């Protein structure tokens, strides 16, 4: 009895990365789209978590116009959101130069591809550097605040409601305060536990010496303004102070809710890593363009694939910019 063997049709249209191209895309571009979709879901989860946390603690959430007020070489000048808007413009403009690089690649114009790729790299580097500068100012802080034993944040304002920095009224008391340096700290201590510039007692003494000062809490009013206490209420709340907070970290935040700082570091840091990775990839592609690698292949598809990634990174920043700075 003979066995009958049936084989599959070798002409069957299964995609092996060859000439059969689903949606008219090559294997490499399809894989880039798969990565972009999966990464988009990751960012969506992060931003959704941010949204839920913000609306749960909406009354104590920091106001972006009070947090991001710095501009390079303009110390002491309040420029809310100006530099963040400039960063966003630079990143979006780098997407334009990337589009021009891809278009030049379609026409096999090596010089134009190199020029536009170079401009894209410069835009990415400026954005990453600007984001690092924003982090530095966010971590350092500007005004300072105190935290009560119950975890509430107290900020200082004058009679007109204008923020007042700790250094403007705190006094130096003749007390023994030794800075906790790395050489003296214990193995279980963290840098976040180092002593601030002023002690709680020095803040309290300085506040008593300035009767025109008031305290405002992190709680928002119906008019989206921080609640300012009376002088008597301010003195009473200040007596419950336990920590002096300068700047922001993963433990404390002088601007308001601690979760804001946690999400800010995590989401903007994760996005910044994507931009930095894109810059490195763009640099590699740029040198390949200069070496004539794609000219020899008669195809600049690699520029197009890295362009998809770059546009995705820019699009993600639009959503990050919206939820952190605008909403």
C-alpha atoms as a PDB file:
ATOM      1  CA  UNK A   1       0.000   0.000   0.000  1.00  0.00           C
ATOM      2  CA  UNK A   2       1.523   3.263  -1.091  1.00  0.00           C
ATOM      3  CA  UNK A   3       1.371   6.392   1.037  1.00  0.00           C
ATOM      4  CA  UNK A   4       0.228   9.608  -0.584  1.00  0.00           C
ATOM      5  CA  UNK A   5       2.168  12.701   0.436  1.00  0.00           C
ATOM      6  CA  UNK A   6       0.573  16.078  -0.003  1.00  0.00           C
ATOM      7  CA  UNK A   7       2.777  19.171  -0.004  1.00  0.00           C
ATOM      8  CA  UNK A   8       1.741  22.780   0.429  1.00  0.00           C
ATOM      9  CA  UNK A   9       1.681  24.984  -2.580  1.00  0.00           C
ATOM     10  CA  UNK A  10       5.033  26.740  -2.661  1.00  0.00           C
ATOM     11  CA  UNK A  11       3.434  29.603  -4.554  1.00  0.00           C
ATOM     12  CA  UNK A  12       1.166  30.362  -1.612  1.00  0.00           C
ATOM     13  CA  UNK A  13       1.179  34.061  -0.752  1.00  0.00           C
ATOM     14  CA  UNK A  14       2.705  33.942   2.721  1.00  0.00           C
ATOM     15  CA  UNK A  15       4.869  36.939   3.528  1.00  0.00           C
ATOM     16  CA  UNK A  16       8.513  36.176   4.153  1.00  0.00           C
ATOM     17  CA  UNK A  17       9.779  39.691   3.796  1.00  0.00           C
ATOM     18  CA  UNK A  18      10.169  39.402   0.050  1.00  0.00           C
ATOM     19  CA  UNK A  19       8.260  40.943  -2.803  1.00  0.00           C
ATOM     20  CA  UNK A  20       4.850  40.283  -1.232  1.00  0.00           C
ATOM     21  CA  UNK A  21       4.345  43.444   0.882  1.00  0.00           C
ATOM     22  CA  UNK A  22       1.245  43.830   3.077  1.00  0.00           C
ATOM     23  CA  UNK A  23      -0.130  47.376   2.888  1.00  0.00           C
ATOM     24  CA  UNK A  24       2.625  48.136   0.417  1.00  0.00           C
ATOM     25  CA  UNK A  25       5.245  48.297   3.196  1.00  0.00           C
ATOM     26  CA  UNK A  26       8.549  46.489   3.319  1.00  0.00           C
ATOM     27  CA  UNK A  27       9.470  44.098   6.114  1.00  0.00           C
ATOM     28  CA  UNK A  28      11.604  46.725   7.856  1.00  0.00           C
ATOM     29  CA  UNK A  29       8.887  49.378   7.824  1.00  0.00           C
ATOM     30  CA  UNK A  30       6.282  46.909   9.074  1.00  0.00           C
ATOM     31  CA  UNK A  31       8.506  45.997  12.001  1.00  0.00           C
ATOM     32  CA  UNK A  32       8.989  49.683  12.777  1.00  0.00           C
ATOM     33  CA  UNK A  33       5.206  50.160  12.771  1.00  0.00           C
ATOM     34  CA  UNK A  34       4.802  47.197  15.153  1.00  0.00           C
ATOM     35  CA  UNK A  35       7.323  48.787  17.511  1.00  0.00           C
ATOM     36  CA  UNK A  36       5.623  52.194  17.284  1.00  0.00           C
ATOM     37  CA  UNK A  37       2.197  50.727  18.075  1.00  0.00           C
ATOM     38  CA  UNK A  38       3.513  48.795  21.090  1.00  0.00           C
ATOM     39  CA  UNK A  39       5.429  51.823  22.368  1.00  0.00           C
ATOM     40  CA  UNK A  40       2.361  54.005  21.879  1.00  0.00           C
ATOM     41  CA  UNK A  41       0.408  51.660  24.139  1.00  0.00           C
ATOM     42  CA  UNK A  42       3.139  51.990  26.789  1.00  0.00           C
ATOM     43  CA  UNK A  43       3.011  55.795  26.708  1.00  0.00           C
ATOM     44  CA  UNK A  44      -0.789  55.654  26.732  1.00  0.00           C
ATOM     45  CA  UNK A  45      -0.689  53.656  29.957  1.00  0.00           C
ATOM     46  CA  UNK A  46       1.674  56.153  31.572  1.00  0.00           C
ATOM     47  CA  UNK A  47      -0.389  59.161  30.555  1.00  0.00           C
ATOM     48  CA  UNK A  48      -3.626  57.473  31.641  1.00  0.00           C
ATOM     49  CA  UNK A  49      -2.100  56.808  35.072  1.00  0.00           C
ATOM     50  CA  UNK A  50      -1.046  60.457  35.246  1.00  0.00           C
ATOM     51  CA  UNK A  51      -4.569  61.567  34.359  1.00  0.00           C
ATOM     52  CA  UNK A  52      -6.218  59.380  37.006  1.00  0.00           C
ATOM     53  CA  UNK A  53      -3.754  60.542  39.679  1.00  0.00           C
ATOM     54  CA  UNK A  54      -4.158  64.180  38.765  1.00  0.00           C
ATOM     55  CA  UNK A  55      -7.931  64.180  38.975  1.00  0.00           C
ATOM     56  CA  UNK A  56      -7.830  62.243  42.219  1.00  0.00           C
ATOM     57  CA  UNK A  57      -5.576  64.894  43.787  1.00  0.00           C
ATOM     58  CA  UNK A  58      -6.739  67.828  41.678  1.00  0.00           C
ATOM     59  CA  UNK A  59      -6.988  70.161  44.694  1.00  0.00           C
ATOM     60  CA  UNK A  60      -3.285  69.855  45.514  1.00  0.00           C
ATOM     61  CA  UNK A  61      -1.875  69.477  42.005  1.00  0.00           C
ATOM     62  CA  UNK A  62       0.813  72.064  41.114  1.00  0.00           C
ATOM     63  CA  UNK A  63       0.041  74.820  38.616  1.00  0.00           C
ATOM     64  CA  UNK A  64       2.266  74.528  35.550  1.00  0.00           C
ATOM     65  CA  UNK A  65       2.463  78.320  35.179  1.00  0.00           C
ATOM     66  CA  UNK A  66       4.122  78.489  38.602  1.00  0.00           C
ATOM     67  CA  UNK A  67       6.474  75.541  38.094  1.00  0.00           C
ATOM     68  CA  UNK A  68       7.950  76.092  34.622  1.00  0.00           C
ATOM     69  CA  UNK A  69       8.774  79.794  34.723  1.00  0.00           C
ATOM     70  CA  UNK A  70      12.480  79.795  33.841  1.00  0.00           C
ATOM     71  CA  UNK A  71      14.167  80.953  30.662  1.00  0.00           C
ATOM     72  CA  UNK A  72      17.922  80.664  29.952  1.00  0.00           C
ATOM     73  CA  UNK A  73      19.976  83.786  30.691  1.00  0.00           C
ATOM     74  CA  UNK A  74      16.928  85.516  32.185  1.00  0.00           C
ATOM     75  CA  UNK A  75      17.418  84.831  35.878  1.00  0.00           C
ATOM     76  CA  UNK A  76      14.712  86.299  38.053  1.00  0.00           C
ATOM     77  CA  UNK A  77      12.375  86.948  35.142  1.00  0.00           C
ATOM     78  CA  UNK A  78       9.126  85.011  35.263  1.00  0.00           C
ATOM     79  CA  UNK A  79       8.437  83.550  31.815  1.00  0.00           C
ATOM     80  CA  UNK A  80       5.803  80.864  32.392  1.00  0.00           C
ATOM     81  CA  UNK A  81       5.813  78.191  29.698  1.00  0.00           C
ATOM     82  CA  UNK A  82       7.899  80.260  27.267  1.00  0.00           C
ATOM     83  CA  UNK A  83      10.904  77.978  27.188  1.00  0.00           C
ATOM     84  CA  UNK A  84       8.779  74.828  27.127  1.00  0.00           C
ATOM     85  CA  UNK A  85       6.953  76.262  24.112  1.00  0.00           C
ATOM     86  CA  UNK A  86      10.304  76.971  22.441  1.00  0.00           C
ATOM     87  CA  UNK A  87      11.462  73.395  23.126  1.00  0.00           C
ATOM     88  CA  UNK A  88       8.266  72.067  21.584  1.00  0.00           C
ATOM     89  CA  UNK A  89       8.682  74.245  18.495  1.00  0.00           C
ATOM     90  CA  UNK A  90      12.259  73.034  18.013  1.00  0.00           C
ATOM     91  CA  UNK A  91      11.231  69.388  18.254  1.00  0.00           C
ATOM     92  CA  UNK A  92       8.322  69.834  15.849  1.00  0.00           C
ATOM     93  CA  UNK A  93      10.566  71.712  13.422  1.00  0.00           C
ATOM     94  CA  UNK A  94      12.995  68.778  13.533  1.00  0.00           C
ATOM     95  CA  UNK A  95      10.128  66.641  12.223  1.00  0.00           C
ATOM     96  CA  UNK A  96       9.860  69.027   9.270  1.00  0.00           C
ATOM     97  CA  UNK A  97      13.560  68.619   8.469  1.00  0.00           C
ATOM     98  CA  UNK A  98      13.153  64.842   8.758  1.00  0.00           C
ATOM     99  CA  UNK A  99      10.298  64.948   6.224  1.00  0.00           C
ATOM    100  CA  UNK A 100      12.534  66.922   3.893  1.00  0.00           C
ATOM    101  CA  UNK A 101      15.326  64.363   4.362  1.00  0.00           C
ATOM    102  CA  UNK A 102      12.973  61.501   3.465  1.00  0.00           C
ATOM    103  CA  UNK A 103      11.706  63.386   0.419  1.00  0.00           C
ATOM    104  CA  UNK A 104      15.276  64.085  -0.711  1.00  0.00           C
ATOM    105  CA  UNK A 105      16.032  60.384  -0.269  1.00  0.00           C
ATOM    106  CA  UNK A 106      13.150  59.482  -2.583  1.00  0.00           C
ATOM    107  CA  UNK A 107      14.816  61.639  -5.233  1.00  0.00           C
ATOM    108  CA  UNK A 108      18.277  60.154  -4.440  1.00  0.00           C
ATOM    109  CA  UNK A 109      19.709  63.547  -3.512  1.00  0.00           C
ATOM    110  CA  UNK A 110      22.500  62.595  -1.157  1.00  0.00           C
ATOM    111  CA  UNK A 111      23.622  66.123  -0.219  1.00  0.00           C
ATOM    112  CA  UNK A 112      20.139  67.297   0.708  1.00  0.00           C
ATOM    113  CA  UNK A 113      19.531  64.157   2.761  1.00  0.00           C
ATOM    114  CA  UNK A 114      22.746  64.823   4.696  1.00  0.00           C
ATOM    115  CA  UNK A 115      21.889  68.485   5.312  1.00  0.00           C
ATOM    116  CA  UNK A 116      18.362  67.804   6.552  1.00  0.00           C
ATOM    117  CA  UNK A 117      19.514  64.869   8.679  1.00  0.00           C
ATOM    118  CA  UNK A 118      22.128  67.134  10.272  1.00  0.00           C
ATOM    119  CA  UNK A 119      19.476  69.752  11.086  1.00  0.00           C
ATOM    120  CA  UNK A 120      17.274  67.044  12.587  1.00  0.00           C
ATOM    121  CA  UNK A 121      20.141  65.889  14.805  1.00  0.00           C
ATOM    122  CA  UNK A 122      20.827  69.449  15.958  1.00  0.00           C
ATOM    123  CA  UNK A 123      17.150  69.939  16.826  1.00  0.00           C
ATOM    124  CA  UNK A 124      17.101  66.692  18.811  1.00  0.00           C
ATOM    125  CA  UNK A 125      20.248  67.622  20.741  1.00  0.00           C
ATOM    126  CA  UNK A 126      18.840  71.054  21.598  1.00  0.00           C
ATOM    127  CA  UNK A 127      15.636  69.460  22.856  1.00  0.00           C
ATOM    128  CA  UNK A 128      17.435  66.883  25.019  1.00  0.00           C
ATOM    129  CA  UNK A 129      19.712  69.577  26.441  1.00  0.00           C
ATOM    130  CA  UNK A 130      16.713  71.803  27.144  1.00  0.00           C
ATOM    131  CA  UNK A 131      14.933  68.966  28.911  1.00  0.00           C
ATOM    132  CA  UNK A 132      18.001  68.383  31.096  1.00  0.00           C
ATOM    133  CA  UNK A 133      18.036  72.100  31.912  1.00  0.00           C
ATOM    134  CA  UNK A 134      14.348  71.937  32.875  1.00  0.00           C
ATOM    135  CA  UNK A 135      15.101  68.987  35.140  1.00  0.00           C
ATOM    136  CA  UNK A 136      17.908  70.924  36.813  1.00  0.00           C
ATOM    137  CA  UNK A 137      15.635  73.856  37.633  1.00  0.00           C
ATOM    138  CA  UNK A 138      12.810  71.576  38.735  1.00  0.00           C
ATOM    139  CA  UNK A 139      15.120  69.664  41.104  1.00  0.00           C
ATOM    140  CA  UNK A 140      16.794  72.786  42.469  1.00  0.00           C
ATOM    141  CA  UNK A 141      13.577  74.712  43.040  1.00  0.00           C
ATOM    142  CA  UNK A 142      13.194  78.456  43.363  1.00  0.00           C
ATOM    143  CA  UNK A 143      11.224  79.487  46.441  1.00  0.00           C
ATOM    144  CA  UNK A 144      11.198  76.573  48.859  1.00  0.00           C
ATOM    145  CA  UNK A 145       8.409  75.534  51.211  1.00  0.00           C
ATOM    146  CA  UNK A 146       7.785  73.614  54.420  1.00  0.00           C
ATOM    147  CA  UNK A 147       5.945  70.364  54.946  1.00  0.00           C
ATOM    148  CA  UNK A 148       3.791  69.720  57.992  1.00  0.00           C
ATOM    149  CA  UNK A 149       3.710  66.558  60.071  1.00  0.00           C
ATOM    150  CA  UNK A 150       0.528  65.615  58.219  1.00  0.00           C
ATOM    151  CA  UNK A 151       2.185  65.926  54.814  1.00  0.00           C
ATOM    152  CA  UNK A 152       0.619  69.252  53.789  1.00  0.00           C
ATOM    153  CA  UNK A 153       2.757  71.754  51.901  1.00  0.00           C
ATOM    154  CA  UNK A 154       3.016  75.376  53.056  1.00  0.00           C
ATOM    155  CA  UNK A 155       4.335  78.103  50.747  1.00  0.00           C
ATOM    156  CA  UNK A 156       5.099  81.719  51.623  1.00  0.00           C
ATOM    157  CA  UNK A 157       3.640  84.845  50.006  1.00  0.00           C
ATOM    158  CA  UNK A 158       3.567  88.564  50.706  1.00  0.00           C
ATOM    159  CA  UNK A 159       0.441  90.617  51.325  1.00  0.00           C
ATOM    160  CA  UNK A 160      -0.126  90.862  47.553  1.00  0.00           C
ATOM    161  CA  UNK A 161      -0.019  87.085  47.114  1.00  0.00           C
ATOM    162  CA  UNK A 162       3.404  87.072  45.434  1.00  0.00           C
ATOM    163  CA  UNK A 163       5.658  84.112  46.239  1.00  0.00           C
ATOM    164  CA  UNK A 164       8.508  84.775  48.664  1.00  0.00           C
ATOM    165  CA  UNK A 165      11.648  82.622  48.725  1.00  0.00           C
ATOM    166  CA  UNK A 166      12.916  81.185  52.003  1.00  0.00           C
ATOM    167  CA  UNK A 167      16.205  83.024  51.651  1.00  0.00           C
ATOM    168  CA  UNK A 168      14.373  86.359  51.721  1.00  0.00           C
ATOM    169  CA  UNK A 169      13.163  86.044  55.307  1.00  0.00           C
ATOM    170  CA  UNK A 170      14.783  83.040  57.019  1.00  0.00           C
ATOM    171  CA  UNK A 171      17.211  83.884  59.819  1.00  0.00           C
ATOM    172  CA  UNK A 172      20.351  82.106  60.898  1.00  0.00           C
ATOM    173  CA  UNK A 173      20.081  80.797  64.430  1.00  0.00           C
ATOM    174  CA  UNK A 174      23.118  79.931  66.567  1.00  0.00           C
ATOM    175  CA  UNK A 175      22.398  76.221  66.470  1.00  0.00           C
ATOM    176  CA  UNK A 176      24.703  73.359  65.649  1.00  0.00           C
ATOM    177  CA  UNK A 177      23.715  72.065  62.219  1.00  0.00           C
ATOM    178  CA  UNK A 178      26.163  69.820  60.451  1.00  0.00           C
ATOM    179  CA  UNK A 179      25.625  69.009  56.797  1.00  0.00           C
ATOM    180  CA  UNK A 180      25.314  65.294  56.181  1.00  0.00           C
ATOM    181  CA  UNK A 181      27.957  64.568  53.566  1.00  0.00           C
ATOM    182  CA  UNK A 182      28.384  61.301  51.668  1.00  0.00           C
ATOM    183  CA  UNK A 183      31.457  60.429  53.752  1.00  0.00           C
ATOM    184  CA  UNK A 184      29.470  60.712  56.993  1.00  0.00           C
ATOM    185  CA  UNK A 185      26.147  59.207  56.041  1.00  0.00           C
ATOM    186  CA  UNK A 186      25.233  55.638  56.880  1.00  0.00           C
ATOM    187  CA  UNK A 187      24.703  52.876  54.356  1.00  0.00           C
ATOM    188  CA  UNK A 188      20.923  53.015  54.811  1.00  0.00           C
ATOM    189  CA  UNK A 189      20.669  56.780  54.299  1.00  0.00           C
ATOM    190  CA  UNK A 190      19.893  58.457  51.027  1.00  0.00           C
ATOM    191  CA  UNK A 191      21.028  61.783  49.602  1.00  0.00           C
ATOM    192  CA  UNK A 192      17.440  63.006  49.829  1.00  0.00           C
ATOM    193  CA  UNK A 193      17.851  63.043  53.606  1.00  0.00           C
ATOM    194  CA  UNK A 194      20.649  65.631  53.564  1.00  0.00           C
ATOM    195  CA  UNK A 195      19.885  68.759  55.528  1.00  0.00           C
ATOM    196  CA  UNK A 196      18.329  71.716  53.668  1.00  0.00           C
ATOM    197  CA  UNK A 197      19.771  75.221  53.695  1.00  0.00           C
ATOM    198  CA  UNK A 198      17.547  76.311  56.584  1.00  0.00           C
ATOM    199  CA  UNK A 199      16.030  74.514  59.543  1.00  0.00           C
ATOM    200  CA  UNK A 200      12.354  74.635  60.497  1.00  0.00           C
ATOM    201  CA  UNK A 201      13.215  76.794  63.506  1.00  0.00           C
ATOM    202  CA  UNK A 202      15.007  79.332  61.286  1.00  0.00           C
ATOM    203  CA  UNK A 203      11.980  79.515  58.993  1.00  0.00           C
ATOM    204  CA  UNK A 204       9.616  79.973  61.934  1.00  0.00           C
ATOM    205  CA  UNK A 205      11.798  82.693  63.456  1.00  0.00           C
ATOM    206  CA  UNK A 206      12.080  84.546  60.169  1.00  0.00           C
ATOM    207  CA  UNK A 207       8.337  84.332  59.612  1.00  0.00           C
ATOM    208  CA  UNK A 208       7.643  85.880  63.031  1.00  0.00           C
ATOM    209  CA  UNK A 209      10.079  88.697  62.241  1.00  0.00           C
ATOM    210  CA  UNK A 210       8.178  89.565  59.040  1.00  0.00           C
ATOM    211  CA  UNK A 211       4.539  90.342  59.954  1.00  0.00           C
ATOM    212  CA  UNK A 212       3.658  91.077  56.322  1.00  0.00           C
ATOM    213  CA  UNK A 213       4.214  87.466  55.297  1.00  0.00           C
ATOM    214  CA  UNK A 214       1.416  84.942  54.895  1.00  0.00           C
ATOM    215  CA  UNK A 215       1.182  81.253  54.169  1.00  0.00           C
ATOM    216  CA  UNK A 216      -0.676  79.684  51.303  1.00  0.00           C
ATOM    217  CA  UNK A 217      -1.544  76.027  51.151  1.00  0.00           C
ATOM    218  CA  UNK A 218      -1.351  73.695  48.169  1.00  0.00           C
ATOM    219  CA  UNK A 219      -5.165  73.462  48.052  1.00  0.00           C
ATOM    220  CA  UNK A 220      -6.811  75.127  45.060  1.00  0.00           C
ATOM    221  CA  UNK A 221      -9.839  77.361  45.389  1.00  0.00           C
ATOM    222  CA  UNK A 222     -12.784  77.407  42.993  1.00  0.00           C
ATOM    223  CA  UNK A 223     -10.978  80.155  41.060  1.00  0.00           C
ATOM    224  CA  UNK A 224      -7.987  77.828  40.495  1.00  0.00           C
ATOM    225  CA  UNK A 225      -5.834  79.814  42.940  1.00  0.00           C
ATOM    226  CA  UNK A 226      -3.898  78.539  45.936  1.00  0.00           C
ATOM    227  CA  UNK A 227      -5.590  79.151  49.288  1.00  0.00           C
ATOM    228  CA  UNK A 228      -3.957  82.022  51.251  1.00  0.00           C
ATOM    229  CA  UNK A 229      -4.362  81.888  55.017  1.00  0.00           C
ATOM    230  CA  UNK A 230      -4.753  84.777  57.422  1.00  0.00           C
ATOM    231  CA  UNK A 231      -1.811  85.792  59.596  1.00  0.00           C
ATOM    232  CA  UNK A 232      -3.200  83.983  62.627  1.00  0.00           C
ATOM    233  CA  UNK A 233      -3.951  80.851  60.600  1.00  0.00           C
ATOM    234  CA  UNK A 234      -0.491  81.051  59.037  1.00  0.00           C
ATOM    235  CA  UNK A 235       1.267  81.123  62.408  1.00  0.00           C
ATOM    236  CA  UNK A 236      -0.843  78.215  63.636  1.00  0.00           C
ATOM    237  CA  UNK A 237      -0.104  76.066  60.578  1.00  0.00           C
ATOM    238  CA  UNK A 238       3.594  76.929  60.615  1.00  0.00           C
ATOM    239  CA  UNK A 239       3.867  75.558  64.148  1.00  0.00           C
ATOM    240  CA  UNK A 240       3.113  72.112  62.712  1.00  0.00           C
ATOM    241  CA  UNK A 241       5.999  72.296  60.214  1.00  0.00           C
ATOM    242  CA  UNK A 242       8.330  69.310  60.216  1.00  0.00           C
ATOM    243  CA  UNK A 243      10.451  69.494  57.049  1.00  0.00           C
ATOM    244  CA  UNK A 244      11.945  72.227  54.915  1.00  0.00           C
ATOM    245  CA  UNK A 245      11.453  71.406  51.233  1.00  0.00           C
ATOM    246  CA  UNK A 246      13.744  72.861  48.562  1.00  0.00           C
ATOM    247  CA  UNK A 247      13.068  71.825  44.990  1.00  0.00           C
ATOM    248  CA  UNK A 248      11.602  68.497  43.983  1.00  0.00           C
ATOM    249  CA  UNK A 249      12.654  64.864  44.128  1.00  0.00           C
ATOM    250  CA  UNK A 250      10.984  61.480  44.438  1.00  0.00           C
ATOM    251  CA  UNK A 251      10.335  62.079  48.151  1.00  0.00           C
ATOM    252  CA  UNK A 252       9.195  65.699  48.442  1.00  0.00           C
ATOM    253  CA  UNK A 253       8.063  68.449  46.119  1.00  0.00           C
ATOM    254  CA  UNK A 254       7.988  72.165  46.908  1.00  0.00           C
ATOM    255  CA  UNK A 255       5.455  72.811  44.140  1.00  0.00           C
ATOM    256  CA  UNK A 256       2.649  70.609  45.440  1.00  0.00           C
ATOM    257  CA  UNK A 257       1.634  66.952  45.231  1.00  0.00           C
ATOM    258  CA  UNK A 258       4.547  64.506  45.386  1.00  0.00           C
ATOM    259  CA  UNK A 259       2.973  62.440  42.605  1.00  0.00           C
ATOM    260  CA  UNK A 260       3.461  65.308  40.175  1.00  0.00           C
ATOM    261  CA  UNK A 261       7.238  65.093  40.590  1.00  0.00           C
ATOM    262  CA  UNK A 262       7.181  61.288  40.327  1.00  0.00           C
ATOM    263  CA  UNK A 263       5.243  61.369  37.057  1.00  0.00           C
ATOM    264  CA  UNK A 264       7.284  64.290  35.723  1.00  0.00           C
ATOM    265  CA  UNK A 265      10.600  62.525  36.223  1.00  0.00           C
ATOM    266  CA  UNK A 266       9.333  59.191  34.919  1.00  0.00           C
ATOM    267  CA  UNK A 267       7.342  60.252  31.846  1.00  0.00           C
ATOM    268  CA  UNK A 268       9.548  63.106  30.624  1.00  0.00           C
ATOM    269  CA  UNK A 269      12.621  61.009  31.397  1.00  0.00           C
ATOM    270  CA  UNK A 270      11.224  58.064  29.441  1.00  0.00           C
ATOM    271  CA  UNK A 271      10.413  60.352  26.521  1.00  0.00           C
ATOM    272  CA  UNK A 272      13.815  62.011  26.767  1.00  0.00           C
ATOM    273  CA  UNK A 273      15.433  58.574  26.523  1.00  0.00           C
ATOM    274  CA  UNK A 274      13.476  57.982  23.311  1.00  0.00           C
ATOM    275  CA  UNK A 275      14.627  61.311  21.861  1.00  0.00           C
ATOM    276  CA  UNK A 276      18.245  60.639  22.836  1.00  0.00           C
ATOM    277  CA  UNK A 277      18.052  57.164  21.284  1.00  0.00           C
ATOM    278  CA  UNK A 278      16.609  58.728  18.132  1.00  0.00           C
ATOM    279  CA  UNK A 279      19.476  61.215  17.996  1.00  0.00           C
ATOM    280  CA  UNK A 280      22.030  58.388  18.233  1.00  0.00           C
ATOM    281  CA  UNK A 281      20.268  56.434  15.470  1.00  0.00           C
ATOM    282  CA  UNK A 282      20.064  59.570  13.332  1.00  0.00           C
ATOM    283  CA  UNK A 283      23.798  60.146  13.765  1.00  0.00           C
ATOM    284  CA  UNK A 284      24.508  56.595  12.571  1.00  0.00           C
ATOM    285  CA  UNK A 285      22.228  57.046   9.546  1.00  0.00           C
ATOM    286  CA  UNK A 286      23.804  60.462   8.876  1.00  0.00           C
ATOM    287  CA  UNK A 287      27.297  58.978   8.629  1.00  0.00           C
ATOM    288  CA  UNK A 288      26.000  56.174   6.425  1.00  0.00           C
ATOM    289  CA  UNK A 289      24.578  58.841   4.129  1.00  0.00           C
ATOM    290  CA  UNK A 290      27.939  60.606   4.010  1.00  0.00           C
ATOM    291  CA  UNK A 291      29.687  57.302   3.225  1.00  0.00           C
ATOM    292  CA  UNK A 292      27.313  56.736   0.340  1.00  0.00           C
ATOM    293  CA  UNK A 293      25.882  53.495   1.732  1.00  0.00           C
ATOM    294  CA  UNK A 294      22.333  54.220   0.609  1.00  0.00           C
ATOM    295  CA  UNK A 295      23.491  55.816  -2.618  1.00  0.00           C
ATOM    296  CA  UNK A 296      25.034  52.486  -3.587  1.00  0.00           C
ATOM    297  CA  UNK A 297      21.828  50.656  -2.696  1.00  0.00           C
ATOM    298  CA  UNK A 298      19.833  53.167  -4.731  1.00  0.00           C
ATOM    299  CA  UNK A 299      17.430  53.300  -1.805  1.00  0.00           C
ATOM    300  CA  UNK A 300      17.125  55.589   1.214  1.00  0.00           C
ATOM    301  CA  UNK A 301      14.491  53.460   2.933  1.00  0.00           C
ATOM    302  CA  UNK A 302      16.546  53.394   6.127  1.00  0.00           C
ATOM    303  CA  UNK A 303      16.125  57.166   6.387  1.00  0.00           C
ATOM    304  CA  UNK A 304      12.391  56.693   5.990  1.00  0.00           C
ATOM    305  CA  UNK A 305      12.265  54.046   8.738  1.00  0.00           C
ATOM    306  CA  UNK A 306      14.154  56.161  11.251  1.00  0.00           C
ATOM    307  CA  UNK A 307      11.905  59.047  10.184  1.00  0.00           C
ATOM    308  CA  UNK A 308       8.855  57.073  11.299  1.00  0.00           C
ATOM    309  CA  UNK A 309      10.418  56.668  14.737  1.00  0.00           C
ATOM    310  CA  UNK A 310      11.305  60.354  14.921  1.00  0.00           C
ATOM    311  CA  UNK A 311       7.789  61.466  14.009  1.00  0.00           C
ATOM    312  CA  UNK A 312       6.398  59.114  16.657  1.00  0.00           C
ATOM    313  CA  UNK A 313       8.663  60.634  19.323  1.00  0.00           C
ATOM    314  CA  UNK A 314       7.538  64.111  18.319  1.00  0.00           C
ATOM    315  CA  UNK A 315       3.881  63.103  18.415  1.00  0.00           C
ATOM    316  CA  UNK A 316       4.270  61.613  21.883  1.00  0.00           C
ATOM    317  CA  UNK A 317       5.773  64.891  23.104  1.00  0.00           C
ATOM    318  CA  UNK A 318       2.657  66.734  21.903  1.00  0.00           C
ATOM    319  CA  UNK A 319       0.584  64.595  24.288  1.00  0.00           C
ATOM    320  CA  UNK A 320       3.133  64.907  27.136  1.00  0.00           C
ATOM    321  CA  UNK A 321       3.266  68.671  26.603  1.00  0.00           C
ATOM    322  CA  UNK A 322      -0.528  68.843  26.691  1.00  0.00           C
ATOM    323  CA  UNK A 323      -1.074  66.891  29.902  1.00  0.00           C
ATOM    324  CA  UNK A 324       1.865  68.303  31.874  1.00  0.00           C
ATOM    325  CA  UNK A 325       1.969  71.907  30.743  1.00  0.00           C
ATOM    326  CA  UNK A 326      -1.341  72.932  29.217  1.00  0.00           C
ATOM    327  CA  UNK A 327      -4.214  71.060  30.889  1.00  0.00           C
END
